[in-house]
Short mmCIF file of C-alpha atoms in Angstrom, two decimals:
data_model
loop_
_atom_site.label_atom_id
_atom_site.label_comp_id
_atom_site.label_asym_id
_atom_site.label_seq_id
_atom_site.Cartn_x
_atom_site.Cartn_y
_atom_site.Cartn_z
CA GLY P 105 -15.31 -8.83 6.74
CA GLU P 106 -11.95 -8.10 5.20
CA ASP P 107 -11.83 -7.60 1.43
CA VAL P 108 -8.34 -9.08 1.22
CA GLU P 109 -7.18 -11.74 3.67
CA GLN P 110 -3.70 -13.02 4.38
CA SER P 111 -2.13 -15.03 7.14
CA LEU P 112 -0.10 -12.80 9.44
CA PHE P 113 3.14 -14.75 9.77
CA LEU P 114 5.31 -17.16 7.82
CA SER P 115 8.64 -18.56 8.96
CA VAL P 116 11.01 -20.36 6.58
CA ARG P 117 14.57 -21.55 6.50
CA GLU P 118 17.06 -19.81 4.27
CA GLY P 119 17.25 -21.55 0.87
CA ASP P 120 13.73 -22.97 1.08
CA SER P 121 10.78 -21.72 -0.94
CA SER P 122 8.24 -19.39 0.66
CA VAL P 123 4.59 -19.37 -0.33
CA ILE P 124 2.41 -16.49 0.80
CA ASN P 125 -1.31 -16.87 0.22
CA CYS P 126 -4.08 -14.34 -0.19
CA THR P 127 -7.82 -14.46 -0.78
CA TYR P 128 -9.89 -11.57 -2.08
CA THR P 129 -13.57 -10.86 -2.51
CA ASP P 130 -14.04 -8.58 -5.51
CA SER P 131 -14.56 -10.79 -8.56
CA SER P 132 -14.31 -7.74 -10.81
CA SER P 133 -10.73 -6.98 -9.77
CA THR P 134 -8.73 -6.45 -12.93
CA TYR P 135 -5.27 -6.43 -11.37
CA LEU P 136 -3.84 -8.04 -8.27
CA TYR P 137 -0.60 -6.94 -6.68
CA TRP P 138 2.14 -7.95 -4.32
CA TYR P 139 4.01 -5.26 -2.40
CA LYS P 140 6.95 -5.62 -0.02
CA GLN P 141 7.57 -3.48 3.07
CA GLU P 142 10.92 -3.52 4.83
CA PRO P 143 11.09 -2.37 8.47
CA GLY P 144 10.28 1.32 8.93
CA ALA P 145 9.89 1.94 5.21
CA GLY P 146 7.16 2.45 2.66
CA LEU P 147 5.83 -0.25 0.36
CA GLN P 148 7.50 -1.25 -2.88
CA LEU P 149 5.76 -2.99 -5.72
CA LEU P 150 7.09 -6.50 -6.28
CA THR P 151 4.85 -7.65 -9.08
CA TYR P 152 1.28 -7.63 -10.33
CA ILE P 153 -0.86 -9.91 -12.42
CA PHE P 154 -3.72 -9.19 -14.77
CA SER P 155 -6.89 -11.08 -13.95
CA ASN P 156 -6.95 -13.02 -17.22
CA MET P 157 -3.61 -14.65 -16.40
CA ASP P 158 -3.05 -17.76 -14.29
CA MET P 159 0.63 -17.34 -13.61
CA LYS P 160 3.39 -14.81 -13.84
CA GLN P 161 7.08 -15.47 -13.21
CA ASP P 162 9.76 -12.91 -12.56
CA GLN P 163 13.15 -14.31 -11.53
CA ARG P 164 12.66 -15.87 -8.06
CA LEU P 165 9.03 -14.75 -7.84
CA THR P 166 6.07 -16.75 -9.11
CA VAL P 167 2.52 -15.47 -8.82
CA LEU P 168 -0.38 -17.88 -9.18
CA LEU P 169 -3.95 -16.69 -9.60
CA ASN P 170 -7.02 -18.88 -9.18
CA LYS P 171 -9.79 -16.56 -10.23
CA LYS P 172 -12.54 -19.10 -9.56
CA ASP P 173 -11.49 -19.42 -5.92
CA LYS P 174 -10.32 -15.77 -5.70
CA HIS P 175 -6.97 -16.98 -4.45
CA LEU P 176 -3.61 -15.40 -5.13
CA SER P 177 -0.22 -16.70 -4.05
CA LEU P 178 3.36 -15.48 -4.15
CA ARG P 179 6.16 -18.02 -4.23
CA ILE P 180 9.70 -16.91 -3.49
CA ALA P 181 12.29 -19.46 -4.56
CA ASP P 182 15.58 -19.85 -2.67
CA THR P 183 14.46 -17.49 0.09
CA GLN P 184 17.23 -15.30 1.51
CA THR P 185 17.49 -13.40 4.80
CA GLY P 186 17.10 -10.20 2.78
CA ASP P 187 13.61 -11.36 1.84
CA SER P 188 12.49 -10.91 5.47
CA ALA P 189 9.78 -8.25 5.28
CA ILE P 190 6.02 -7.77 5.30
CA TYR P 191 4.30 -8.78 2.06
CA PHE P 192 1.01 -7.19 1.13
CA CYS P 193 -1.52 -8.55 -1.30
CA ALA P 194 -3.80 -5.99 -2.94
CA GLU P 195 -6.71 -5.97 -5.35
CA SER P 196 -7.87 -2.97 -7.31
CA GLU P 197 -11.46 -1.89 -6.90
CA LYS P 198 -13.15 0.78 -8.95
CA THR P 199 -13.81 3.72 -6.63
CA GLY P 200 -15.17 6.92 -8.09
CA GLY P 201 -13.83 6.16 -11.56
CA SER P 202 -10.36 5.15 -10.39
CA TYR P 203 -8.97 1.73 -9.58
CA ILE P 204 -7.85 2.11 -5.97
CA PRO P 205 -5.85 -0.76 -4.47
CA THR P 206 -7.26 -2.38 -1.34
CA PHE P 207 -4.58 -4.00 0.77
CA GLY P 208 -4.59 -6.99 3.08
CA ARG P 209 -3.08 -6.87 6.57
CA GLY P 210 0.25 -8.15 5.32
CA THR P 211 2.20 -11.35 5.97
CA SER P 212 5.40 -11.04 7.99
CA LEU P 213 7.98 -13.34 6.40
CA ILE P 214 10.76 -14.37 8.74
CA VAL P 215 13.74 -16.10 7.17
CA HIS P 216 16.09 -17.87 9.56
CA PRO P 217 19.45 -19.48 8.82
CA SER U 229 12.82 10.20 -12.67
CA GLN U 230 9.97 10.58 -10.23
CA THR U 231 10.50 10.90 -6.49
CA ILE U 232 8.15 11.22 -3.55
CA HIS U 233 9.01 12.92 -0.27
CA GLN U 234 7.20 12.80 3.03
CA TRP U 235 7.90 14.71 6.20
CA PRO U 236 8.32 14.68 9.06
CA ALA U 237 9.54 11.09 9.32
CA THR U 238 8.72 10.86 13.02
CA LEU U 239 6.34 12.88 15.15
CA VAL U 240 5.28 12.68 18.79
CA GLN U 241 2.28 14.84 19.61
CA PRO U 242 0.01 15.28 22.66
CA VAL U 243 -3.69 14.49 22.48
CA GLY U 244 -5.65 17.50 21.27
CA SER U 245 -2.78 19.07 19.35
CA PRO U 246 -2.91 19.81 15.60
CA LEU U 247 -1.22 17.78 12.90
CA SER U 248 0.23 18.52 9.50
CA LEU U 249 1.98 15.88 7.37
CA GLU U 250 3.25 16.88 3.98
CA CYS U 251 3.92 14.93 0.83
CA THR U 252 5.38 16.14 -2.46
CA VAL U 253 6.03 14.40 -5.73
CA GLU U 254 8.66 15.44 -8.26
CA GLY U 255 9.16 14.52 -11.88
CA THR U 256 5.56 14.03 -12.93
CA SER U 257 2.44 16.08 -13.59
CA ASN U 258 -1.12 15.65 -12.35
CA PRO U 259 -0.45 12.48 -10.36
CA ASN U 260 -3.13 10.65 -8.43
CA LEU U 261 -2.23 11.06 -4.75
CA TYR U 262 -3.15 8.92 -1.76
CA TRP U 263 -2.90 8.90 2.03
CA TYR U 264 -2.91 5.51 3.77
CA ARG U 265 -2.62 4.72 7.46
CA GLN U 266 -0.98 1.59 8.77
CA ALA U 267 -2.00 0.82 12.34
CA ALA U 268 -0.58 -2.16 14.20
CA GLY U 269 -2.19 -5.39 13.05
CA ARG U 270 -4.67 -3.63 10.77
CA GLY U 271 -2.95 -3.43 7.43
CA LEU U 272 -3.22 -0.41 5.18
CA GLN U 273 -6.32 1.73 5.37
CA LEU U 274 -7.01 4.21 2.59
CA LEU U 275 -7.78 7.61 4.12
CA PHE U 276 -7.92 10.02 1.18
CA TYR U 277 -7.15 10.13 -2.50
CA SER U 278 -7.00 12.95 -5.00
CA VAL U 279 -7.17 13.03 -8.78
CA GLY U 280 -6.46 16.75 -9.10
CA ILE U 281 -5.93 20.08 -7.34
CA GLY U 282 -8.69 20.69 -4.83
CA GLN U 283 -10.29 17.29 -5.51
CA ILE U 284 -10.23 15.14 -2.40
CA SER U 285 -12.15 11.93 -1.77
CA SER U 286 -12.47 10.64 1.76
CA GLU U 287 -12.79 6.95 2.44
CA VAL U 288 -13.37 6.85 6.18
CA PRO U 289 -15.01 9.28 8.61
CA GLN U 290 -12.50 10.63 11.10
CA ASN U 291 -11.03 13.77 12.51
CA LEU U 292 -8.45 13.97 9.72
CA SER U 293 -8.63 16.07 6.59
CA ALA U 294 -6.56 16.33 3.43
CA SER U 295 -5.79 19.14 1.04
CA ARG U 296 -4.07 19.46 -2.31
CA PRO U 297 -3.07 23.10 -2.68
CA GLN U 298 -0.72 22.41 -5.59
CA ASP U 299 -0.56 19.75 -8.28
CA ARG U 300 2.16 17.71 -6.60
CA GLN U 301 1.54 18.53 -2.94
CA PHE U 302 -0.73 16.56 -0.62
CA ILE U 303 -1.23 17.50 3.02
CA LEU U 304 -2.82 15.50 5.81
CA SER U 305 -4.11 17.53 8.75
CA SER U 306 -5.98 17.35 11.99
CA LYS U 307 -7.18 20.10 14.28
CA LYS U 308 -7.19 17.91 17.40
CA LEU U 309 -5.40 14.59 17.55
CA LEU U 310 -6.83 11.52 19.26
CA LEU U 311 -4.89 8.61 20.73
CA SER U 312 -6.35 6.43 17.98
CA ASP U 313 -4.64 8.59 15.35
CA SER U 314 -1.30 7.00 16.19
CA GLY U 315 0.13 5.00 13.32
CA PHE U 316 2.35 4.99 10.28
CA TYR U 317 1.10 7.31 7.57
CA LEU U 318 2.02 6.62 4.00
CA CYS U 319 1.67 8.90 1.02
CA ALA U 320 1.65 7.41 -2.47
CA TRP U 321 1.23 8.50 -6.07
CA SER U 322 0.23 6.83 -9.31
CA ASP U 323 0.18 7.84 -12.95
CA PRO U 324 -3.40 8.39 -14.12
CA LEU U 325 -2.36 8.19 -17.77
CA PHE U 326 -1.06 4.62 -17.49
CA SER U 327 -3.76 2.40 -18.93
CA GLY U 328 -2.65 -0.78 -17.19
CA ALA U 329 -2.28 -1.62 -13.53
CA ASN U 330 -2.68 1.24 -11.09
CA VAL U 331 0.77 0.90 -9.54
CA LEU U 332 1.35 2.98 -6.44
CA THR U 333 4.74 4.38 -5.49
CA PHE U 334 5.00 5.02 -1.78
CA GLY U 335 6.92 7.52 0.28
CA ALA U 336 9.05 6.45 3.24
CA GLY U 337 6.24 7.11 5.71
CA SER U 338 5.63 9.31 8.74
CA ARG U 339 5.35 7.64 12.14
CA LEU U 340 2.94 9.49 14.43
CA THR U 341 2.68 8.75 18.13
CA VAL U 342 -0.07 10.52 20.04
CA LEU U 343 0.43 10.57 23.81
#
């Protein structure tokens, strides 16, 4: 099965909060990441969290980590139309001495007025 | 500052033709380099990564190959393309000296359509 799982779509109204969820399998992951991909572009790092943290906040973004359940979420407050994009969750697995991120399939966030 | 360039941005190739996608990084030395493929509905699949010149690790068996002829140059190649090679190819780099999170910086991507 997939190492990192996310729902494929999320639709929200402008101004509401968006919550994107992710589950992962590798309990030894030291860092977990959220990346954003706008149409036709590469991925950009949004934020990451170290595995010994429960929460990280950065302006409109809040990341929650439940290590026991291997569940990661990204909350975007006051969602704007410019937040419409694909959001990827990733965990880092040790591969050949390096921590290589493994990505989920991505969640398409659609923000409508 | 560091920048990453990928080209070509868009490519349409017939089945059985060769492929060469190029990626270069500027403003850093000895980066870790990666090739990912994004196929529709399948997320990002790691194809190759490299920790140094001539050092290539392959993650999935396929008819693609990668080379790193120079420190900041990473090339993805195929001798004969298959229809299933269509997708969006992303190059990325990370700083191996950073002791924290392994943050990847991605290029703009190369969209390959095999007909």
